[in-house]
Amino acid sequence: MSTEVSEMPGLDGQTGRGGLLAPDSTEGAGAAAELNWAGNYRYTAPVIHRPRTLAEVQEVVAAAPKIRALGSRHSFNSIADSPGALISLESLDPAIRIDAAARTVTVSGGTRYGTLAEKLQANGYALPNLASLPHISVAGAIATATHGSGDANGNLATSVAALQIVAADGTIHHLSRGNSPDFDGAVVGLGALGVVTKVTLDIEPTFAVRQDVFEGLPWQTVLESFDAATSSAYSVSLFTDWSGDAVAQSWLKSRLPLAGTAAPEAAFDVDTFFGGTRATAARHPLPGVSAENCTEQLGVPGPWSERLAHFRMAFTPSSGDELQSEFFVRREHAVAAIAELRALSHRITPLLHISEIRTVAADQLWLSTAYGQDSVGFHFTWKQLQDEVEELLPVIEEALAPLDARPHWGKLFHADARSVAGLYPRFDDFKDLAERMDPEHKFRNEFLARKVFGE
C-alpha cells in the first residue's frame, strides 16, 4: 500500500500526549501539522494516513484498531481526534462530477467548499449556501451541521443527497435520501459511523448576489422587528460584541436572478436598515481590521461563489488568535436569547472578538442543530483565552438552558451527553445507528464518549 503516513509528535515531542493547549503554550518546531486551525488543540493521534485512492482508505480503516477522519482542522475541540490513527482525505482526487440531469454534484469528502464553488460556477451551477469560510472540507462541515445563513436556507448538510462511507471493516456503504432508512441519521454523523469518502450534493442554476453592510442598528429596533430584519435578504448576519445599545454591523446578501446582471432595487432601504447607516467602504466584522480578505460589498453584484461566504478563498485564514462557540435556539426564542446574552455582556464582551447572529431553516437530520425547528444561531469568536472562555461557557449555557439551546458540535461547549441528549428527539436512534455501524467502537474517541455516548 502506498498511502502516505506521518508521525504526529505530542506536546513533548513524543506520541500520545496532547489536548487543549494552555493559553501561554507555544508551538514547537515542526509541530504545525498536529495542531487544529486555531492552534488551541494538539491532536493526540500518533500517526496520520493520507491515502491516495479509495482502496487505500479501505485498507487503512480495516487495519486500524482506532481511527477517525481529519478534515480541514476547523473544529475547536477534540471531535476529530483519535486515540489511534487519523486519516486525511486531502490527497484523494477531488473528483468533482456534475450530473446535470439529476441536478447534483459528487465530490470527495476532503474537497474544500471554495474549490467546489469555483468548479460549479464555471459550469453554470450553484450551491444554495456557504459557510463564513470557504476553506472548510465538505465531509467535515456536514458531519457537524455547519451552516450559512438565511431564513429559508438549511445548513450545509441539508444539501446532501447521498453519502459513500467506508465502515469499520473497510466495506463501502452507500446511503441516499429517500432510499436509505438511516440516511437522516447518517448525514450529521460526527465521524462516528465511518469515513465519508464521497458526498453527493444538490445543486441549482447559478445566481448572483449583492452584499450590503449597515452599521449601528439600534437594538430596540432590531428586537421589535427581528423577523422583518432577518427576512430582508437571502442571508442576514448581525455582528455585535453585546455591549451598548446598537448592533455593530449587519451584512445583507441579496440574491439576484443571474450572475453578472445589474443589481435590481434592493428589498430594503439602501440608505438605512432598521435605523442603521449604510457603510460607504468595505468592512471587516472586527472593527479596525482591513476588509481585504472579505468578500466584496457595497452592493456590487457578483457570483454566489464570491459573495455567500464572508471571506475570500484566495486568502487562507491565519492560524490562532481565536476560539469559537455557537448555540442555537428555536426561532421564537431569539429575542429572549438576545436578552439573556446582553445581560451577560459584562462577562462576555471582555473575552470576545465578535459575535454573529444568523438564522437557519429547519431540517430532519437527527443530530442537526436545526432538527425540527427554524433556528437562530448565536456565534462567539473569542479571544484565545482558553481558561477564561471555558469558565464562562457553563454560565452562558445555564442562561440559555430554559430555551433548549443546542451547541455547535465542532466548537467549544461545556454540556455533556446527559445534557445534550434531551435536546434531540432522535438522539437515542443515532446512538443505536452508531452501534450497528461501528460495533467495535473503532471511530469512538474521548469527545464522543463524553458528549454523545455518555461513556
Coordinates of N, CA, C and O in Angstrom, one line a residue, residues 137-263:
S137 N -13.7 21.6 4.7 CA -14.0 20.5 3.8 C -15.5 20.1 3.9 O -16.2 20.3 4.8
V138 N -15.9 19.5 2.8 CA -17.3 19.1 2.6 C -17.7 18.1 3.7 O -18.7 18.3 4.4
A139 N -17.0 17.0 3.8 CA -17.4 16.0 4.8 C -17.4 16.5 6.2 O -18.3 16.2 7.0
G140 N -16.4 17.3 6.6 CA -16.3 17.8 7.9 C -17.4 18.7 8.2 O -17.9 18.7 9.4
A141 N -17.7 19.6 7.3 CA -18.8 20.6 7.5 C -20.1 19.9 7.7 O -20.9 20.3 8.6
I142 N -20.5 19.0 6.9 CA -21.8 18.3 7.0 C -21.9 17.5 8.3 O -22.9 17.3 8.9
A143 N -20.8 16.9 8.7 CA -20.7 16.0 9.8 C -21.1 16.7 11.1 O -21.5 16.1 12.1
T144 N -20.8 18.0 11.1 CA -21.1 18.8 12.3 C -22.2 19.9 12.1 O -22.4 20.7 12.9
A145 N -23.0 19.7 11.0 CA -24.1 20.6 10.7 C -23.7 22.1 10.6 O -24.4 23.0 11.0
T146 N -22.5 22.3 10.1 CA -22.0 23.7 9.8 C -23.0 24.4 8.9 O -23.6 23.8 8.0
H147 N -23.1 25.7 9.0 CA -24.2 26.4 8.3 C -23.7 27.7 7.7 O -22.7 28.3 8.0
G148 N -24.6 28.2 6.8 CA -24.5 29.6 6.3 C -25.6 30.4 7.0 O -25.7 30.4 8.2
S149 N -26.4 31.2 6.3 CA -27.4 32.0 6.9 C -28.6 32.1 6.0 O -28.4 32.0 4.7
G150 N -29.7 32.5 6.5 CA -30.9 32.7 5.7 C -32.2 32.1 6.3 O -32.1 30.9 6.6
D151 N -33.2 32.8 6.4 CA -34.5 32.3 7.0 C -34.9 31.0 6.3 O -35.4 30.1 6.9
A152 N -34.7 31.0 5.0 CA -35.2 29.8 4.2 C -34.1 28.8 3.8 O -34.4 27.9 3.1
N153 N -32.9 29.0 4.3 CA -31.8 28.2 4.0 C -31.4 27.2 5.1 O -31.2 27.6 6.2
G154 N -31.4 25.9 4.7 CA -30.9 25.0 5.7 C -29.4 25.0 5.8 O -28.7 25.7 5.1
N155 N -28.9 24.3 6.9 CA -27.4 24.2 7.0 C -26.8 23.4 5.8 O -27.6 22.9 5.0
L156 N -25.5 23.4 5.7 CA -24.9 22.7 4.6 C -25.2 21.3 4.4 O -25.2 20.7 3.3
A157 N -25.5 20.6 5.6 CA -25.8 19.2 5.5 C -27.2 18.9 4.8 O -27.4 17.8 4.3
T158 N -28.0 19.9 4.7 CA -29.3 19.7 4.1 C -29.2 19.5 2.6 O -30.2 19.1 1.9
S159 N -28.1 19.9 2.0 CA -27.9 19.7 0.5 C -27.4 18.3 0.2 O -27.3 18.0 -1.0
V160 N -27.1 17.5 1.2 CA -26.6 16.2 0.9 C -27.7 15.3 0.3 O -28.8 15.1 0.9
A161 N -27.4 14.7 -0.8 CA -28.4 13.7 -1.4 C -27.9 12.3 -1.3 O -28.7 11.4 -1.3
A162 N -26.6 12.1 -1.1 CA -26.1 10.7 -0.9 C -24.7 10.8 -0.3 O -24.0 11.8 -0.4
L163 N -24.4 9.7 0.4 CA -23.1 9.5 1.1 C -22.4 8.2 0.7 O -23.1 7.2 0.5
Q164 N -21.1 8.2 0.6 CA -20.4 6.9 0.5 C -19.5 6.9 1.7 O -18.7 7.8 2.0
I165 N -19.7 5.8 2.5 CA -19.0 5.7 3.8 C -18.2 4.4 3.8 O -18.7 3.3 3.5
V166 N -16.9 4.5 4.2 CA -16.1 3.3 4.5 C -16.3 2.9 6.0 O -16.0 3.7 6.9
A167 N -16.9 1.8 6.2 CA -17.2 1.3 7.5 C -16.0 0.7 8.2 O -14.9 0.6 7.6
A168 N -16.2 0.3 9.5 CA -15.1 -0.2 10.3 C -14.3 -1.3 9.7 O -13.1 -1.5 9.9
D169 N -15.0 -2.2 9.0 CA -14.4 -3.4 8.4 C -13.8 -3.1 7.0 O -13.3 -4.0 6.3
G170 N -13.9 -1.9 6.5 CA -13.4 -1.5 5.2 C -14.4 -1.6 4.1 O -14.0 -1.2 3.0
T171 N -15.5 -2.1 4.4 CA -16.6 -2.2 3.3 C -17.2 -0.8 3.0 O -17.1 0.1 3.9
I172 N -17.7 -0.7 1.8 CA -18.3 0.6 1.4 C -19.8 0.5 1.5 O -20.5 -0.4 1.1
H173 N -20.4 1.6 2.1 CA -21.8 1.7 2.3 C -22.3 2.9 1.5 O -21.7 4.0 1.6
H174 N -23.4 2.8 0.8 CA -24.0 3.9 0.1 C -25.3 4.2 0.7 O -26.2 3.3 0.8
L175 N -25.5 5.4 1.1 CA -26.8 5.9 1.7 C -27.3 7.0 0.8 O -26.5 7.9 0.5
S176 N -28.6 7.0 0.5 CA -29.1 8.1 -0.2 C -30.5 8.6 0.3 O -31.2 7.8 0.9
R177 N -30.8 9.8 0.1 CA -32.1 10.4 0.5 C -33.2 9.7 -0.2 O -33.3 9.5 -1.4
G178 N -34.2 9.2 0.6 CA -35.4 8.6 0.1 C -35.2 7.1 -0.1 O -36.2 6.4 -0.3
N179 N -34.0 6.6 -0.1 CA -33.8 5.2 -0.3 C -33.2 4.4 0.8 O -33.2 3.2 0.9
S180 N -32.6 5.1 1.8 CA -31.9 4.5 2.9 C -32.6 5.0 4.2 O -32.6 6.2 4.5
P181 N -33.1 4.0 5.0 CA -33.8 4.4 6.2 C -33.0 5.2 7.2 O -33.5 5.9 8.1
D182 N -31.7 4.9 7.2 CA -30.8 5.6 8.2 C -30.2 6.9 7.6 O -29.3 7.5 8.3
F183 N -30.6 7.3 6.4 CA -29.9 8.5 5.8 C -30.0 9.7 6.7 O -29.0 10.4 6.9
D184 N -31.1 10.0 7.2 CA -31.3 11.2 8.1 C -30.4 11.2 9.3 O -30.1 12.2 9.9
G185 N -30.1 10.0 9.8 CA -29.2 9.9 10.9 C -27.7 9.9 10.6 O -26.9 10.2 11.4
A186 N -27.4 9.6 9.3 CA -26.0 9.4 9.0 C -25.4 10.7 8.5 O -24.1 10.8 8.5
V187 N -26.2 11.7 8.0 CA -25.6 12.9 7.4 C -24.8 13.7 8.4 O -23.6 14.0 8.2
V188 N -25.4 14.1 9.5 CA -24.7 14.7 10.6 C -24.2 13.6 11.5 O -24.8 13.4 12.5
G189 N -23.1 13.0 11.1 CA -22.7 11.7 11.7 C -21.6 11.9 12.7 O -21.2 10.9 13.4
L190 N -21.0 13.1 12.9 CA -20.0 13.4 13.9 C -18.8 12.5 13.7 O -18.0 12.3 14.6
G191 N -18.6 11.8 12.5 CA -17.5 10.9 12.3 C -17.6 9.6 13.1 O -16.7 8.8 13.1
A192 N -18.8 9.4 13.7 CA -19.0 8.2 14.5 C -19.4 6.9 13.7 O -19.4 5.8 14.3
L193 N -19.7 7.1 12.4 CA -20.2 6.0 11.7 C -19.2 5.4 10.7 O -19.3 4.2 10.3
G194 N -18.2 6.1 10.4 CA -17.2 5.7 9.4 C -16.5 6.9 8.7 O -16.7 8.0 9.2
V195 N -15.8 6.6 7.7 CA -15.1 7.7 6.9 C -15.9 8.0 5.7 O -16.1 7.1 4.8
V196 N -16.4 9.2 5.6 CA -17.2 9.7 4.5 C -16.2 10.0 3.3 O -15.6 11.0 3.4
T197 N -16.2 9.2 2.3 CA -15.3 9.3 1.2 C -15.8 10.1 0.0 O -15.1 10.7 -0.7
K198 N -17.2 10.0 -0.2 CA -17.8 10.8 -1.2 C -19.1 11.3 -0.7 O -19.8 10.7 0.1
V199 N -19.4 12.5 -1.3 CA -20.7 13.2 -0.9 C -21.3 13.7 -2.2 O -20.7 14.3 -3.1
T200 N -22.6 13.4 -2.3 CA -23.4 14.0 -3.4 C -24.3 15.1 -2.9 O -25.0 14.8 -1.9
L201 N -24.2 16.2 -3.5 CA -24.9 17.4 -3.1 C -25.9 17.9 -4.1 O -25.6 17.8 -5.3
D202 N -27.1 18.4 -3.7 CA -28.0 19.1 -4.6 C -27.4 20.4 -5.1 O -26.7 21.1 -4.4
I203 N -27.6 20.7 -6.4 CA -27.1 21.9 -7.0 C -28.3 22.6 -7.7 O -29.3 22.0 -7.9
E204 N -28.1 23.8 -8.1 CA -29.1 24.6 -8.8 C -28.4 25.5 -9.8 O -27.2 25.7 -9.8
P205 N -29.2 26.1 -10.7 CA -28.6 27.1 -11.7 C -27.9 28.2 -10.9 O -28.3 28.6 -9.8
T206 N -26.8 28.7 -11.5 CA -26.0 29.8 -10.8 C -26.9 31.0 -10.6 O -27.9 31.2 -11.3
F207 N -26.5 31.8 -9.7 CA -27.2 33.1 -9.4 C -26.1 34.1 -8.9 O -25.0 33.7 -8.5
A208 N -26.5 35.3 -8.9 CA -25.6 36.4 -8.4 C -26.1 36.9 -7.1 O -27.3 36.7 -6.7
V209 N -25.2 37.6 -6.4 CA -25.5 38.1 -5.0 C -24.9 39.5 -4.9 O -23.8 39.7 -5.4
R210 N -25.6 40.4 -4.3 CA -25.1 41.7 -3.9 C -25.0 41.7 -2.4 O -25.8 41.1 -1.7
Q211 N -23.9 42.3 -1.8 CA -23.7 42.3 -0.4 C -23.6 43.8 0.1 O -22.9 44.6 -0.5
D212 N -24.5 44.1 1.1 CA -24.5 45.4 1.6 C -24.3 45.4 3.1 O -24.8 44.4 3.8
V213 N -23.6 46.3 3.7 CA -23.3 46.4 5.1 C -23.9 47.6 5.7 O -23.7 48.7 5.2
F214 N -24.5 47.5 6.9 CA -25.1 48.6 7.6 C -24.5 48.6 9.0 O -24.3 47.5 9.6
E215 N -24.3 49.8 9.6 CA -23.7 49.9 10.9 C -24.6 50.6 11.9 O -25.4 51.4 11.5
G216 N -24.4 50.3 13.2 CA -25.1 51.0 14.2 C -26.6 50.8 14.2 O -27.4 51.8 14.4
L217 N -27.1 49.6 14.1 CA -28.6 49.3 14.2 C -29.0 49.3 15.7 O -28.5 48.5 16.4
P218 N -29.9 50.2 16.0 CA -30.4 50.2 17.4 C -30.9 48.8 17.9 O -31.8 48.3 17.2
W219 N -30.5 48.3 19.0 CA -31.0 47.1 19.5 C -32.5 47.1 19.6 O -33.2 46.1 19.3
Q220 N -33.1 48.2 20.1 CA -34.5 48.2 20.3 C -35.3 48.0 19.0 O -36.3 47.2 18.9
T221 N -34.8 48.6 17.9 CA -35.4 48.5 16.6 C -35.3 47.0 16.1 O -36.2 46.4 15.6
V222 N -34.1 46.4 16.3 CA -33.9 45.1 15.8 C -34.8 44.1 16.6 O -35.4 43.2 16.0
L223 N -34.9 44.3 17.9 CA -35.7 43.4 18.7 C -37.2 43.5 18.4 O -37.9 42.5 18.4
E224 N -37.6 44.7 18.1 CA -39.0 44.9 17.8 C -39.4 44.4 16.4 O -40.6 44.0 16.1
S225 N -38.4 44.3 15.5 CA -38.6 43.8 14.1 C -37.7 42.7 13.7 O -37.2 42.7 12.6
F226 N -37.4 41.8 14.6 CA -36.4 40.8 14.4 C -36.7 40.0 13.1 O -35.9 39.7 12.2
D227 N -38.0 39.5 13.0 CA -38.3 38.7 11.8 C -38.2 39.5 10.5 O -37.7 39.0 9.5
A228 N -38.6 40.7 10.6 CA -38.5 41.6 9.4 C -37.1 41.8 9.0 O -36.7 41.8 7.8
A229 N -36.2 42.0 10.0 CA -34.8 42.3 9.7 C -34.1 41.1 9.1 O -33.4 41.2 8.1
T230 N -34.4 39.9 9.7 CA -33.6 38.7 9.1 C -34.2 38.2 7.8 O -33.6 37.5 7.1
S231 N -35.4 38.6 7.5 CA -36.0 38.2 6.2 C -35.8 39.3 5.1 O -36.3 39.1 4.0
S232 N -35.0 40.3 5.4 CA -34.8 41.4 4.4 C -33.9 41.0 3.3 O -33.8 41.8 2.3
A233 N -33.2 39.9 3.4 CA -32.3 39.5 2.3 C -32.2 38.0 2.3 O -32.7 37.3 3.2
Y234 N -31.6 37.4 1.3 CA -31.4 36.0 1.2 C -30.6 35.5 2.4 O -30.9 34.4 2.9
S235 N -29.6 36.3 2.9 CA -28.8 35.9 4.1 C -28.6 37.2 4.8 O -28.2 38.2 4.2
V236 N -28.8 37.1 6.1 CA -28.6 38.3 7.0 C -27.7 37.9 8.2 O -28.0 36.9 8.9
S237 N -26.6 38.6 8.5 CA -25.8 38.4 9.6 C -25.7 39.6 10.5 O -25.4 40.7 9.9
L238 N -26.0 39.5 11.8 CA -25.9 40.6 12.7 C -24.6 40.4 13.5 O -24.5 39.4 14.2
F239 N -23.7 41.4 13.5 CA -22.5 41.3 14.3 C -22.5 42.3 15.5 O -22.9 43.4 15.4
T240 N -22.2 41.7 16.7 CA -22.2 42.5 17.9 C -21.2 42.0 18.9 O -20.7 40.9 18.8
D241 N -20.8 42.9 19.8 CA -20.0 42.5 21.0 C -20.8 42.4 22.2 O -20.3 42.3 23.3
W242 N -22.1 42.6 22.1 CA -23.1 42.5 23.2 C -23.1 43.7 24.1 O -23.9 43.8 25.1
S243 N -22.2 44.7 23.9 CA -22.2 45.9 24.7 C -22.9 47.0 24.0 O -23.1 47.0 22.8
G244 N -23.4 48.0 24.7 CA -24.0 49.2 24.1 C -25.4 48.9 23.6 O -26.0 47.9 23.9
D245 N -26.0 49.9 23.0 CA -27.4 49.9 22.6 C -27.6 49.7 21.1 O -28.7 49.8 20.6
A246 N -26.5 49.3 20.4 CA -26.6 49.1 18.9 C -25.9 47.8 18.5 O -24.9 47.4 19.0
V247 N -26.4 47.2 17.4 CA -25.7 46.2 16.7 C -24.6 46.8 15.8 O -24.9 47.7 15.1
A248 N -23.4 46.3 15.9 CA -22.3 47.0 15.3 C -22.5 47.0 13.7 O -22.3 48.0 13.1
Q249 N -22.8 45.8 13.2 CA -22.9 45.7 11.7 C -24.0 44.7 11.3 O -24.2 43.7 12.1
S250 N -24.6 44.9 10.2 CA -25.5 43.9 9.6 C -25.1 43.7 8.2 O -24.9 44.6 7.4
W251 N -24.8 42.4 7.8 CA -24.4 42.1 6.5 C -25.5 41.4 5.8 O -26.1 40.4 6.2
L252 N -26.0 42.0 4.7 CA -27.1 41.5 3.9 C -26.6 41.0 2.5 O -26.0 41.7 1.8
K253 N -26.9 39.8 2.3 CA -26.6 39.2 1.0 C -27.9 38.9 0.2 O -28.7 38.1 0.6
S254 N -28.1 39.7 -0.8 CA -29.4 39.6 -1.6 C -29.2 38.9 -2.9 O -28.2 39.2 -3.7
R255 N -30.0 37.9 -3.1 CA -29.9 37.0 -4.3 C -30.5 37.7 -5.5 O -31.6 38.3 -5.5
L256 N -29.7 37.6 -6.6 CA -30.1 38.2 -7.9 C -30.4 37.1 -8.9 O -29.9 35.9 -8.7
P257 N -31.1 37.3 -9.9 CA -31.5 36.2 -10.8 C -30.4 35.5 -11.5 O -30.3 34.3 -11.5
L258 N -29.5 36.2 -12.1 CA -28.4 35.6 -12.9 C -27.1 36.3 -12.6 O -27.0 37.5 -12.3
A259 N -26.0 35.5 -12.6 CA -24.7 36.1 -12.4 C -24.4 37.1 -13.4 O -24.6 36.9 -14.6
G260 N -23.8 38.2 -13.0 CA -23.4 39.3 -13.9 C -24.5 40.3 -14.3 O -24.2 41.2 -15.0
T261 N -25.7 40.1 -13.8 CA -26.7 41.1 -14.1 C -26.6 42.3 -13.2 O -26.0 42.3 -12.2
A262 N -27.2 43.4 -13.7 CA -27.1 44.6 -12.9 C -28.0 44.5 -11.7 O -29.0 43.7 -11.6
A263 N -27.6 45.1 -10.6 CA -28.3 45.0 -9.3 C -29.7 45.6 -9.4 O -29.8 46.8 -9.7

